[in-house]
Amino acid sequence: MRRIYASLLPVAALFTIACTGSSQNSTTASSTAQSATSTSSGMNMESSRQVEGGGISVTGWTGQIDAREAKRGSTLSSAKLASEGGGLHVTTGPAVAYWNPSNTATGDYTVKATFNEPKYMNVNDHPHPYGIFIGGNDMGTDKQSYLYCAAYGNGNFIVRGFGPDAFALNGGRGESNAAVHKAAGVGSPVTQDIAVSVKGDKVSCSINGAVVGTYNKSAVVGPGKLKSTDGIYGIRFAHNTDGVVTGLTVTKP
């Protein structure tokens, strides 16, 4: 019996090593799969950088970073708004909305501006949007609400709002549209003309002269959404984005 027992020891040892190795390989494979899934599903965990010399240096303008960015310790000084050639140069940092409290619109109107990203994706590792917001109420507080239409330099756009929690009108990550300009590549310039219009019971977003989305006011105004389409208008940039805004104006029909 002793000889049989002794002969079985190497076999048992090999079995134990094989099982242990298999378990470790499974754990490694599982972790790799989870990482790949996270990346492929678009859940990019790129963190917001801190902009050197940040803050607001444009007279009459103010802003507020997203609440989740504030919880991570970011402030308005983590992003930058400055005057440049008659326009506004925005460099983020955390996602932020900027506005001048005197810029308001009521009834039927169109707010428009041109957004130039001089070097596409020069401060991020995937496309980020920028655009116009309207219907700003309680701005600068934890109850602020507004609706924005923003373009990406890869041909996508997004229409989204805060009421004060986020709500989306064309999907959580937007959608593509042939009207939205695409940069030739990373580091290349791309420009978008963006306009948001309110007319009767409709709200629409136009990019480069084409209407890319029209929504009923009932989908925009109400509990958990906007208080009204009347209010402050301004600009919004996602995190880690650099661009220049010109021609921000409001017109009445």
Coordinates of N, CA and C in Angstrom, one line a residue:
M1 N 0.8 -1.2 0.0 CA 0.0 0.0 0.0 C 0.8 1.3 0.0
R2 N 2.0 1.2 0.7 CA 2.9 2.4 0.7 C 3.4 2.7 -0.7
R3 N 3.7 1.6 -1.5 CA 4.2 1.9 -2.8 C 3.2 2.5 -3.7
I4 N 1.9 2.0 -3.6 CA 0.8 2.6 -4.4 C 0.6 4.0 -4.0
Y5 N 0.6 4.3 -2.7 CA 0.4 5.7 -2.2 C 1.5 6.6 -2.7
A6 N 2.7 6.1 -2.7 CA 3.8 6.9 -3.1 C 3.8 7.2 -4.6
S7 N 3.3 6.2 -5.4 CA 3.3 6.4 -6.8 C 2.2 7.3 -7.2
L8 N 1.2 7.5 -6.4 CA 0.1 8.4 -6.7 C 0.4 9.9 -6.4
L9 N 1.4 10.1 -5.5 CA 1.7 11.5 -5.2 C 2.1 12.4 -6.4
P10 N 3.0 12.0 -7.3 CA 3.3 12.8 -8.4 C 2.1 13.1 -9.3
V11 N 1.2 12.1 -9.5 CA 0.0 12.3 -10.2 C -0.9 13.4 -9.6
A12 N -1.1 13.3 -8.3 CA -1.9 14.2 -7.6 C -1.3 15.6 -7.7
A13 N 0.0 15.7 -7.6 CA 0.6 17.0 -7.7 C 0.4 17.6 -9.0
L14 N 0.6 16.8 -10.1 CA 0.4 17.3 -11.4 C -1.0 17.8 -11.6
F15 N -2.0 17.0 -11.1 CA -3.4 17.4 -11.2 C -3.7 18.7 -10.5
T16 N -3.1 18.9 -9.3 CA -3.3 20.2 -8.6 C -2.7 21.4 -9.4
I17 N -1.5 21.2 -9.9 CA -0.9 22.3 -10.7 C -1.7 22.6 -11.9
A18 N -2.2 21.6 -12.6 CA -3.0 21.8 -13.8 C -4.3 22.6 -13.5
C19 N -5.0 22.2 -12.4 CA -6.2 22.9 -12.0 C -5.9 24.3 -11.6
T20 N -4.8 24.5 -10.9 CA -4.5 25.9 -10.5 C -4.2 26.7 -11.7
G21 N -3.4 26.2 -12.6 CA -3.0 26.9 -13.8 C -4.3 27.3 -14.6
S22 N -5.2 26.3 -14.7 CA -6.4 26.5 -15.5 C -7.3 27.6 -14.9
S23 N -7.3 27.6 -13.5 CA -8.1 28.7 -12.8 C -7.5 30.0 -13.0
Q24 N -6.1 30.1 -13.0 CA -5.5 31.4 -13.2 C -5.7 31.8 -14.6
N25 N -5.6 30.9 -15.6 CA -5.8 31.3 -17.0 C -7.2 31.8 -17.2
S26 N -8.2 31.1 -16.5 CA -9.6 31.6 -16.7 C -9.8 33.0 -16.1
T27 N -9.2 33.2 -15.0 CA -9.3 34.5 -14.3 C -8.7 35.6 -15.2
T28 N -7.5 35.3 -15.8 CA -6.8 36.3 -16.7 C -7.7 36.5 -17.9
A29 N -8.2 35.4 -18.5 CA -9.0 35.5 -19.7 C -10.3 36.4 -19.4
S30 N -10.9 36.1 -18.2 CA -12.1 36.9 -17.9 C -11.8 38.3 -17.8
S31 N -10.7 38.7 -17.1 CA -10.3 40.1 -16.9 C -10.0 40.7 -18.3
T32 N -9.3 40.0 -19.2 CA -9.1 40.5 -20.5 C -10.3 40.8 -21.3
A33 N -11.3 39.8 -21.2 CA -12.5 40.0 -21.9 C -13.3 41.2 -21.3
Q34 N -13.3 41.3 -20.0 CA -14.1 42.5 -19.5 C -13.5 43.8 -19.9
S35 N -12.1 43.8 -20.0 CA -11.4 45.0 -20.5 C -11.8 45.3 -21.9
A36 N -11.8 44.2 -22.7 CA -12.1 44.4 -24.1 C -13.5 44.8 -24.3
T37 N -14.4 44.3 -23.5 CA -15.8 44.6 -23.6 C -16.0 46.1 -23.3
S38 N -15.4 46.5 -22.2 CA -15.5 47.9 -21.8 C -15.0 48.9 -22.9
T39 N -13.9 48.5 -23.6 CA -13.4 49.3 -24.6 C -14.3 49.3 -25.8
S40 N -14.8 48.1 -26.3 CA -15.6 48.0 -27.5 C -17.0 48.6 -27.3
S41 N -17.5 48.7 -26.1 CA -18.8 49.2 -25.8 C -18.7 50.7 -25.8
G42 N -17.6 51.3 -25.9 CA -17.4 52.8 -25.9 C -17.4 53.4 -24.5
M43 N -17.2 52.6 -23.5 CA -17.1 53.1 -22.1 C -15.7 53.6 -21.9
N44 N -15.3 54.6 -22.6 CA -13.9 55.1 -22.5 C -13.8 55.9 -21.2
M45 N -12.7 55.5 -20.4 CA -12.6 56.1 -19.1 C -11.6 57.2 -19.1
E46 N -11.4 57.9 -20.2 CA -10.5 59.0 -20.3 C -10.8 60.1 -19.3
S47 N -9.9 60.5 -18.4 CA -10.2 61.4 -17.4 C -10.0 62.8 -17.9
S48 N -10.7 63.8 -17.2 CA -10.6 65.2 -17.6 C -9.2 65.8 -17.1
R49 N -8.6 66.5 -18.0 CA -7.3 67.1 -17.6 C -7.5 68.4 -17.0
Q50 N -6.5 69.0 -16.4 CA -6.6 70.3 -15.8 C -5.9 71.3 -16.8
V51 N -6.6 72.3 -17.3 CA -6.0 73.2 -18.2 C -5.2 74.3 -17.5
E52 N -4.0 74.5 -18.0 CA -3.1 75.4 -17.5 C -3.6 76.9 -17.7
G53 N -3.5 77.7 -16.7 CA -4.0 79.1 -16.8 C -5.5 79.1 -17.1
G54 N -6.2 78.2 -16.5 CA -7.7 78.1 -16.7 C -8.5 79.2 -16.0
G55 N -9.8 79.2 -16.3 CA -10.7 80.3 -15.8 C -11.4 81.0 -16.9
I56 N -12.1 82.0 -16.6 CA -12.9 82.8 -17.5 C -12.3 84.2 -17.6
S57 N -11.9 84.6 -18.8 CA -11.3 86.0 -18.9 C -12.1 86.8 -19.9
V58 N -13.4 86.4 -20.2 CA -14.2 87.2 -21.1 C -15.2 87.9 -20.3
T59 N -15.3 89.2 -20.4 CA -16.1 90.1 -19.6 C -17.6 89.7 -19.8
G60 N -18.3 89.6 -18.6 CA -19.7 89.3 -18.7 C -20.1 87.9 -18.7
W61 N -19.1 87.0 -19.0 CA -19.4 85.6 -19.1 C -19.1 84.8 -17.8
T62 N -19.9 83.7 -17.7 CA -19.7 82.8 -16.6 C -19.9 81.4 -17.1
G63 N -19.9 80.4 -16.2 CA -20.1 79.1 -16.6 C -20.3 78.1 -15.4
Q64 N -20.5 76.9 -15.8 CA -20.6 75.8 -14.8 C -20.2 74.5 -15.4
I65 N -19.3 73.8 -14.7 CA -18.9 72.5 -15.1 C -20.0 71.5 -14.7
D66 N -20.0 70.3 -15.4 CA -20.9 69.3 -15.1 C -20.8 68.8 -13.6
A67 N -21.9 68.4 -13.0 CA -22.0 68.0 -11.6 C -21.0 66.9 -11.3
R68 N -21.0 65.9 -12.2 CA -20.1 64.7 -12.0 C -18.7 65.1 -12.0
E69 N -18.3 66.1 -12.8 CA -17.0 66.6 -12.9 C -16.6 67.3 -11.6
A70 N -17.6 68.1 -11.0 CA -17.4 68.8 -9.8 C -17.1 67.8 -8.6
K71 N -17.8 66.7 -8.7 CA -17.7 65.7 -7.6 C -16.3 65.1 -7.6
R72 N -15.6 65.2 -8.8 CA -14.3 64.6 -8.9 C -13.2 65.7 -8.5
G73 N -13.7 66.9 -8.1 CA -12.8 68.0 -7.7 C -12.5 69.0 -8.7
S74 N -13.1 68.9 -9.9 CA -12.8 69.9 -11.0 C -13.6 71.2 -10.7
T75 N -13.1 72.3 -11.1 CA -13.7 73.6 -11.0 C -13.7 74.4 -12.3
L76 N -14.3 75.6 -12.4 CA -14.2 76.4 -13.6 C -12.8 76.7 -14.0
S77 N -11.9 76.7 -13.0 CA -10.5 77.0 -13.3 C -9.8 75.8 -13.9
S78 N -10.5 74.7 -14.0 CA -9.9 73.5 -14.6 C -10.1 73.6 -16.1
A79 N -10.9 74.5 -16.6 CA -11.2 74.7 -18.0 C -10.9 76.2 -18.3
K80 N -10.9 76.6 -19.6 CA -10.6 78.0 -20.0 C -11.5 78.6 -21.0
L81 N -11.9 79.8 -20.8 CA -12.7 80.6 -21.8 C -12.0 81.9 -21.9
A82 N -11.6 82.2 -23.2 CA -10.8 83.4 -23.5 C -11.3 84.0 -24.8
S83 N -11.1 85.3 -25.0 CA -11.4 86.0 -26.2 C -10.3 85.7 -27.2
E84 N -10.7 85.5 -28.5 CA -9.7 85.3 -29.5 C -10.3 85.7 -30.9
G85 N -9.7 86.8 -31.4 CA -10.1 87.2 -32.8 C -11.6 87.5 -32.9
G86 N -12.2 88.1 -31.9 CA -13.6 88.4 -32.0 C -14.5 87.3 -31.7
G87 N -13.9 86.2 -31.3 CA -14.7 85.0 -30.9 C -14.3 84.5 -29.5
L88 N -14.7 83.3 -29.2 CA -14.5 82.7 -27.9 C -13.6 81.4 -28.1
H89 N -12.5 81.4 -27.4 CA -11.7 80.2 -27.4 C -11.9 79.4 -26.1
V90 N -12.4 78.2 -26.3 CA -12.7 77.3 -25.2 C -11.7 76.1 -25.2
T91 N -11.1 75.9 -24.0 CA -10.2 74.7 -23.8 C -10.7 74.0 -22.6
T92 N -11.1 72.7 -22.7 CA -11.4 71.9 -21.5 C -10.5 70.8 -21.4
G93 N -10.2 70.3 -20.3 CA -10.8 70.3 -19.0 C -12.0 69.5 -18.9
P94 N -12.7 69.8 -17.8 CA -14.0 69.1 -17.5 C -15.1 69.7 -18.5
A95 N -16.1 68.9 -18.7 CA -17.3 69.3 -19.6 C -17.9 70.5 -18.9
V96 N -18.2 71.5 -19.7 CA -18.7 72.8 -19.2 C -19.6 73.5 -20.1
A97 N -20.5 74.3 -19.5 CA -21.4 75.2 -20.2 C -21.0 76.6 -19.9
Y98 N -20.9 77.5 -20.9 CA -20.6 78.9 -20.7 C -21.7 79.8 -21.3
W99 N -21.9 80.9 -20.6 CA -23.0 81.8 -21.1 C -22.8 83.2 -20.5
N100 N -23.4 84.2 -21.2 CA -23.5 85.5 -20.7 C -25.0 85.7 -20.3
P101 N -25.2 86.0 -19.0 CA -26.6 86.1 -18.5 C -27.5 87.1 -19.3
S102 N -26.9 88.0 -20.0 CA -27.7 88.9 -20.8 C -28.2 88.3 -22.1
N103 N -27.6 87.1 -22.5 CA -28.0 86.5 -23.7 C -29.2 85.6 -23.5
T104 N -30.4 86.1 -23.8 CA -31.7 85.3 -23.5 C -32.5 85.3 -24.8
A105 N -33.3 84.3 -24.9 CA -34.2 84.2 -26.1 C -35.6 83.7 -25.6
T106 N -36.6 84.2 -26.2 CA -38.0 83.8 -25.9 C -38.8 83.6 -27.1
G107 N -39.9 82.9 -27.0 CA -40.9 82.7 -28.1 C -40.2 81.9 -29.2
D108 N -40.4 82.3 -30.5 CA -39.8 81.6 -31.6 C -38.5 82.3 -31.9
Y109 N -37.4 81.6 -32.1 CA -36.1 82.2 -32.3 C -35.1 81.1 -32.9
T110 N -34.0 81.6 -33.3 CA -32.9 80.7 -33.7 C -31.6 81.2 -33.2
V111 N -30.9 80.4 -32.5 CA -29.5 80.7 -32.0 C -28.5 79.9 -32.8
K112 N -27.5 80.6 -33.3 CA -26.5 80.0 -34.2 C -25.1 80.4 -33.9
A113 N -24.1 79.6 -34.3 CA -22.7 80.0 -34.1 C -21.9 79.0 -35.0
T114 N -20.7 79.4 -35.2 CA -19.7 78.6 -35.9 C -18.7 78.0 -35.0
F115 N -18.4 76.7 -35.0 CA -17.5 76.1 -34.1 C -16.3 75.5 -35.0
N116 N -15.1 76.0 -34.6 CA -13.9 75.5 -35.4 C -13.0 74.8 -34.4
E117 N -12.8 73.5 -34.7 CA -11.8 72.7 -34.0 C -10.5 72.7 -34.8
P118 N -9.6 73.6 -34.4 CA -8.4 73.7 -35.3 C -7.6 72.5 -35.5
K119 N -7.5 71.6 -34.5 CA -6.8 70.4 -34.6 C -7.6 69.3 -33.9
Y120 N -8.3 68.6 -34.8 CA -9.2 67.5 -34.4 C -8.5 66.5 -33.4
M121 N -9.2 66.3 -32.2 CA -8.7 65.4 -31.2 C -7.3 65.7 -30.8
N122 N -6.9 67.0 -30.7 CA -5.5 67.2 -30.3 C -5.4 67.1 -28.7
V123 N -6.5 67.1 -28.0 CA -6.4 67.0 -26.5 C -7.2 65.8 -26.0
N124 N -7.6 64.9 -26.8 CA -8.4 63.7 -26.4 C -8.0 62.5 -27.2
D125 N -8.5 61.4 -26.7 CA -8.2 60.1 -27.5 C -9.4 59.5 -28.2
H126 N -10.5 60.3 -28.2 CA -11.7 59.9 -29.0 C -12.5 61.2 -29.2
P127 N -13.4 61.2 -30.2 CA -14.1 62.4 -30.5 C -15.0 62.9 -29.4
H128 N -15.0 64.2 -29.2 CA -15.9 64.8 -28.2 C -16.7 66.0 -28.8
P129 N -17.9 66.2 -28.4 CA -18.8 67.2 -29.0 C -18.7 68.6 -28.4
Y130 N -19.2 69.5 -29.2 CA -19.3 70.9 -28.8 C -20.5 71.5 -29.6
G131 N -21.2 72.5 -28.9 CA -22.3 73.1 -29.6 C -23.0 74.2 -28.8
I132 N -24.3 74.4 -29.2 CA -25.1 75.5 -28.6 C -26.1 74.9 -27.6
F133 N -26.4 75.7 -26.6 CA -27.5 75.3 -25.7 C -28.5 76.4 -25.6
I134 N -29.8 76.1 -25.4 CA -30.9 77.0 -25.3 C -31.7 76.7 -24.0
G135 N -32.7 77.5 -23.7 CA -33.6 77.2 -22.6 C -33.0 77.1 -21.3
G136 N -31.9 77.9 -21.1 CA -31.2 77.8 -19.8 C -32.0 78.5 -18.7
N137 N -32.3 77.7 -17.6 CA -33.0 78.3 -16.4 C -32.3 77.8 -15.2
D138 N -32.3 78.6 -14.1 CA -31.6 78.3 -12.9 C -30.1 78.0 -13.2
M139 N -29.5 78.7 -14.1 CA -28.2 78.5 -14.5 C -27.2 78.8 -13.4
G140 N -26.2 78.0 -13.2 CA -25.2 78.2 -12.2 C -25.6 77.6 -10.8
T141 N -26.8 76.9 -10.8 CA -27.2 76.2 -9.6 C -27.3 74.7 -9.9
D142 N -27.5 73.9 -8.8 CA -27.6 72.5 -9.0 C -29.0 72.1 -9.6
K143 N -29.8 73.0 -9.9 CA -31.1 72.7 -10.5 C -31.2 73.3 -12.0
Q144 N -30.0 73.6 -12.5 CA -30.1 74.3 -13.8 C -30.6 73.3 -14.9
S145 N -31.2 73.8 -15.9 CA -31.8 73.0 -17.0 C -31.5 73.7 -18.3
Y146 N -31.1 72.9 -19.3 CA -30.9 73.5 -20.7 C -30.9 72.3 -21.7
L147 N -31.0 72.7 -22.9 CA -31.0 71.7 -24.0 C -29.9 72.1 -25.0
Y148 N -29.1 71.1 -25.4 CA -28.0 71.5 -26.4 C -28.0 70.5 -27.6
C149 N -27.5 71.1 -28.7 CA -27.2 70.3 -29.9 C -25.7 70.5 -30.1
A150 N -25.0 69.4 -30.3 CA -23.6 69.5 -30.4 C -23.1 68.5 -31.5
A151 N -22.0 68.9 -32.2 CA -21.4 68.1 -33.2 C -20.1 67.5 -32.8
Y152 N -19.8 66.4 -33.4 CA -18.5 65.7 -33.3 C -17.7 65.9 -34.6
G153 N -16.4 65.9 -34.5 CA -15.6 66.0 -35.8 C -15.5 64.7 -36.6
N154 N -16.3 63.7 -36.2 CA -16.3 62.4 -36.9 C -17.6 62.2 -37.7
G155 N -18.5 63.3 -37.7 CA -19.7 63.2 -38.5 C -20.9 62.8 -37.7
N156 N -20.8 62.8 -36.4 CA -21.9 62.5 -35.5 C -22.4 63.8 -34.8
F157 N -23.6 63.8 -34.3 CA -24.2 64.9 -33.5 C -25.0 64.3 -32.4
I158 N -25.2 65.1 -31.4 CA -26.0 64.7 -30.2 C -26.9 65.8 -29.8
V159 N -28.2 65.5 -29.4 CA -29.1 66.5 -28.8 C -29.5 65.9 -27.5
R160 N -29.2 66.7 -26.5 CA -29.3 66.2 -25.1 C -29.6 67.4 -24.2
G161 N -30.1 67.1 -23.0 CA -30.5 68.1 -22.1 C -30.2 67.7 -20.6
F162 N -30.4 68.7 -19.8 CA -30.3 68.5 -18.3 C -31.6 69.1 -17.7
G163 N -32.2 68.4 -16.7 CA -33.4 68.9 -16.2 C -33.7 68.6 -14.7
P164 N -32.7 68.6 -13.7 CA -31.3 68.8 -13.9 C -30.5 67.5 -14.3
D165 N -31.2 66.3 -14.2 CA -30.5 65.1 -14.6 C -30.5 65.0 -16.1
A166 N -29.6 64.3 -16.7 CA -29.4 64.3 -18.1 C -30.6 63.5 -18.8
F167 N -31.0 64.0 -20.0 CA -31.9 63.2 -20.8 C -31.5 63.4 -22.3
A168 N -31.7 62.4 -23.1 CA -31.3 62.3 -24.4 C -32.4 62.3 -25.4
L169 N -32.3 63.0 -26.6 CA -33.3 63.0 -27.6 C -32.9 62.2 -28.8
N170 N -31.7 61.9 -29.0 CA -31.3 61.0 -30.1 C -30.2 60.0 -29.7
G171 N -30.5 59.4 -28.6 CA -29.6 58.3 -28.1 C -28.6 58.8 -27.2
G172 N -28.1 57.9 -26.3 CA -27.1 58.3 -25.3 C -25.8 58.8 -25.9
R173 N -25.4 58.4 -27.1 CA -24.2 58.8 -27.7 C -24.4 59.5 -29.1
G174 N -25.7 59.9 -29.4 CA -26.0 60.6 -30.6 C -26.0 59.7 -31.8
E175 N -25.9 60.3 -33.0 CA -26.0 59.5 -34.2 C -25.3 60.2 -35.3
S176 N -25.1 59.5 -36.4 CA -24.3 60.1 -37.5 C -25.3 60.8 -38.5
N177 N -24.8 61.8 -39.2 CA -25.6 62.5 -40.2 C -24.6 63.1 -41.3
A178 N -25.0 62.9 -42.5 CA -24.1 63.3 -43.6 C -23.8 64.8 -43.6
A179 N -24.7 65.6 -42.9 CA -24.5 67.1 -42.9 C -23.3 67.5 -42.0
V180 N -23.0 66.6 -41.0 CA -22.0 67.0 -40.1 C -20.6 66.7 -40.7
H181 N -19.8 67.7 -40.7 CA -18.4 67.6 -41.3 C -17.5 66.7 -40.5
K182 N -16.7 66.0 -41.3 CA -15.7 65.1 -40.7 C -14.3 65.6 -40.9
A183 N -13.5 65.6 -39.9 CA -12.1 66.0 -40.0 C -11.4 65.0 -40.9
A184 N -10.4 65.5 -41.7 CA -9.6 64.6 -42.5 C -8.8 63.6 -41.7
G185 N -8.5 63.9 -40.5 CA -7.7 63.0 -39.6 C -7.4 63.7 -38.4
V186 N -6.8 63.0 -37.4 CA -6.3 63.6 -36.2 C -5.4 64.8 -36.5
G187 N -5.6 65.9 -35.8 CA -4.8 67.1 -36.1 C -5.2 68.0 -37.2
S188 N -6.2 67.5 -38.0 CA -6.7 68.4 -39.1 C -7.9 69.3 -38.6
P189 N -8.1 70.4 -39.2 CA -9.2 71.3 -38.8 C -10.5 70.8 -39.3
V190 N -11.5 71.1 -38.5 CA -12.9 70.8 -38.9 C -13.8 71.9 -38.3
T191 N -14.8 72.3 -39.1 CA -15.7 73.4 -38.7 C -17.1 73.0 -38.9
Q192 N -18.0 73.4 -37.9 CA -19.4 73.1 -37.9 C -20.2 74.4 -37.7
D193 N -21.2 74.7 -38.5 CA -22.1 75.7 -38.3 C -23.3 75.1 -37.6
I194 N -23.6 75.5 -36.4 CA -24.7 74.9 -35.6 C -25.8 75.9 -35.3
A195 N -27.0 75.5 -35.4 CA -28.2 76.4 -35.1 C -29.2 75.6 -34.4
V196 N -29.9 76.2 -33.4 CA -31.0 75.5 -32.7 C -32.2 76.5 -32.8
S197 N -33.3 76.0 -33.3 CA -34.4 76.8 -33.5 C -35.7 76.4 -32.7
V198 N -36.4 77.3 -32.3 CA -37.7 77.1 -31.6 C -38.8 77.7 -32.5
K199 N -39.8 77.0 -32.9 CA -40.8 77.5 -33.8 C -42.1 76.8 -33.5
G200 N -43.1 77.5 -32.9 CA -44.3 76.8 -32.5 C -44.1 75.8 -31.5
D201 N -44.6 74.5 -31.8 CA -44.4 73.4 -30.8 C -43.2 72.5 -31.2
K202 N -42.3 73.1 -32.0 CA -41.1 72.3 -32.5 C -39.8 72.9 -32.1
V203 N -38.8 72.0 -31.8 CA -37.5 72.5 -31.6 C -36.6 71.7 -32.5
S204 N -35.7 72.4 -33.3 CA -34.9 71.7 -34.3 C -33.5 72.1 -34.2
C205 N -32.6 71.2 -34.6 CA -31.2 71.5 -34.7 C -30.7 71.4 -36.1
S206 N -30.0 72.4 -36.6 CA -29.4 72.3 -37.9 C -27.9 72.4 -37.8
I207 N -27.3 71.6 -38.7 CA -25.8 71.6 -38.7 C -25.4 71.8 -40.2
N208 N -24.6 72.8 -40.4 CA -24.1 73.2 -41.8 C -25.2 73.3 -42.8
G209 N -26.3 74.0 -42.3 CA -27.4 74.3 -43.2 C -28.4 73.3 -43.3
A210 N -28.3 72.1 -42.8 CA -29.3 71.0 -42.9 C -29.9 70.7 -41.5
V211 N -31.2 70.5 -41.5 CA -31.9 70.1 -40.3 C -31.5 68.7 -40.0
V212 N -30.9 68.4 -38.9 CA -30.5 67.0 -38.5 C -31.5 66.4 -37.5
G213 N -32.3 67.2 -36.9 CA -33.2 66.7 -35.9 C -34.3 67.7 -35.5
T214 N -35.6 67.2 -35.5 CA -36.7 68.0 -35.0 C -37.5 67.3 -34.0
Y215 N -37.8 68.0 -32.9 CA -38.5 67.3 -31.7 C -39.7 68.2 -31.3
N216 N -40.7 67.4 -30.8 CA -41.9 68.1 -30.2 C -41.5 68.8 -28.9
K217 N -42.1 69.9 -28.6 CA -41.8 70.5 -27.3 C -42.1 69.6 -26.2
S218 N -43.1 68.8 -26.3 CA -43.5 67.9 -25.3 C -42.4 66.9 -24.9
A219 N -41.4 66.7 -25.8 CA -40.3 65.8 -25.6 C -39.1 66.6 -24.9
V220 N -39.3 67.9 -24.9 CA -38.2 68.8 -24.4 C -38.6 69.5 -23.1
V221 N -39.8 69.9 -23.0 CA -40.3 70.6 -21.8 C -41.2 69.8 -20.9
G222 N -40.9 69.8 -19.6 CA -41.8 69.0 -18.7 C -41.0 68.5 -17.5
P223 N -41.6 67.8 -16.6 CA -40.9 67.2 -15.5 C -39.6 66.5 -15.8
G224 N -38.5 66.8 -15.2 CA -37.3 66.1 -15.5 C -36.6 66.6 -16.8
K225 N -37.2 67.7 -17.4 CA -36.6 68.2 -18.6 C -36.5 69.7 -18.5
L226 N -36.8 70.5 -19.5 CA -36.7 71.9 -19.4 C -37.9 72.5 -18.7
K227 N -37.7 73.7 -18.0 CA -38.8 74.4 -17.5 C -39.5 75.1 -18.7
S228 N -38.7 75.5 -19.7 CA -39.2 76.3 -20.8 C -38.2 76.3 -21.9
T229 N -38.6 76.6 -23.1 CA -37.6 76.9 -24.2 C -37.1 78.3 -24.1
D230 N -37.8 79.1 -23.3 CA -37.4 80.5 -23.0 C -36.3 80.5 -22.0
G231 N -35.3 81.3 -22.2 CA -34.2 81.3 -21.2 C -32.9 81.7 -21.8
I232 N -31.8 81.5 -21.1 CA -30.5 81.8 -21.5 C -30.0 80.9 -22.6
Y233 N -29.2 81.4 -23.5 CA -28.5 80.6 -24.5 C -27.0 80.7 -24.3
G234 N -26.3 79.7 -24.8 CA -24.8 79.8 -24.6 C -24.2 78.6 -25.4
I235 N -23.0 78.2 -24.9 CA -22.2 77.2 -25.6 C -21.9 76.1 -24.6
R236 N -21.7 74.9 -25.1 CA -21.3 73.8 -24.3 C -20.2 73.0 -25.0
F237 N -19.2 72.6 -24.2 CA -18.1 71.8 -24.7 C -17.9 70.5 -23.8
A238 N -17.7 69.4 -24.4 CA -17.4 68.2 -23.6 C -16.0 68.3 -23.0
H239 N -15.6 67.3 -22.3 CA -14.3 67.3 -21.6 C -13.2 67.1 -22.6
N240 N -12.0 67.7 -22.3 CA -10.8 67.5 -23.1 C -11.0 67.9 -24.6
T241 N -11.5 69.1 -24.8 CA -11.8 69.6 -26.1 C -11.3 71.0 -26.3
D242 N -10.9 71.4 -27.5 CA -10.3 72.7 -27.8 C -11.0 73.2 -29.1
G243 N -11.6 74.4 -29.0 CA -12.2 75.0 -30.2 C -12.5 76.5 -30.0
V244 N -12.8 77.1 -31.2 CA -13.1 78.5 -31.2 C -14.5 78.7 -31.7
V245 N -15.3 79.6 -31.0 CA -16.6 79.9 -31.4 C -16.8 81.3 -31.9
T246 N -17.4 81.5 -33.1 CA -17.6 82.8 -33.6 C -19.1 82.9 -34.0
G247 N -19.5 84.2 -34.1 CA -20.9 84.5 -34.6 C -22.0 84.0 -33.8
L248 N -21.8 83.9 -32.5 CA -22.9 83.5 -31.6 C -24.0 84.6 -31.6
T249 N -25.1 84.3 -32.2 CA -26.2 85.3 -32.3 C -27.6 84.6 -32.2
V250 N -28.6 85.5 -31.8 CA -30.0 85.0 -31.8 C -30.8 85.9 -32.8
T251 N -31.6 85.2 -33.6 CA -32.5 86.0 -34.5 C -33.9 85.6 -34.3
K252 N -34.8 86.5 -34.6 CA -36.3 86.2 -34.5 C -36.8 86.1 -35.9
P253 N -37.9 85.3 -36.1 CA -38.5 85.1 -37.4 C -39.1 86.3 -37.9

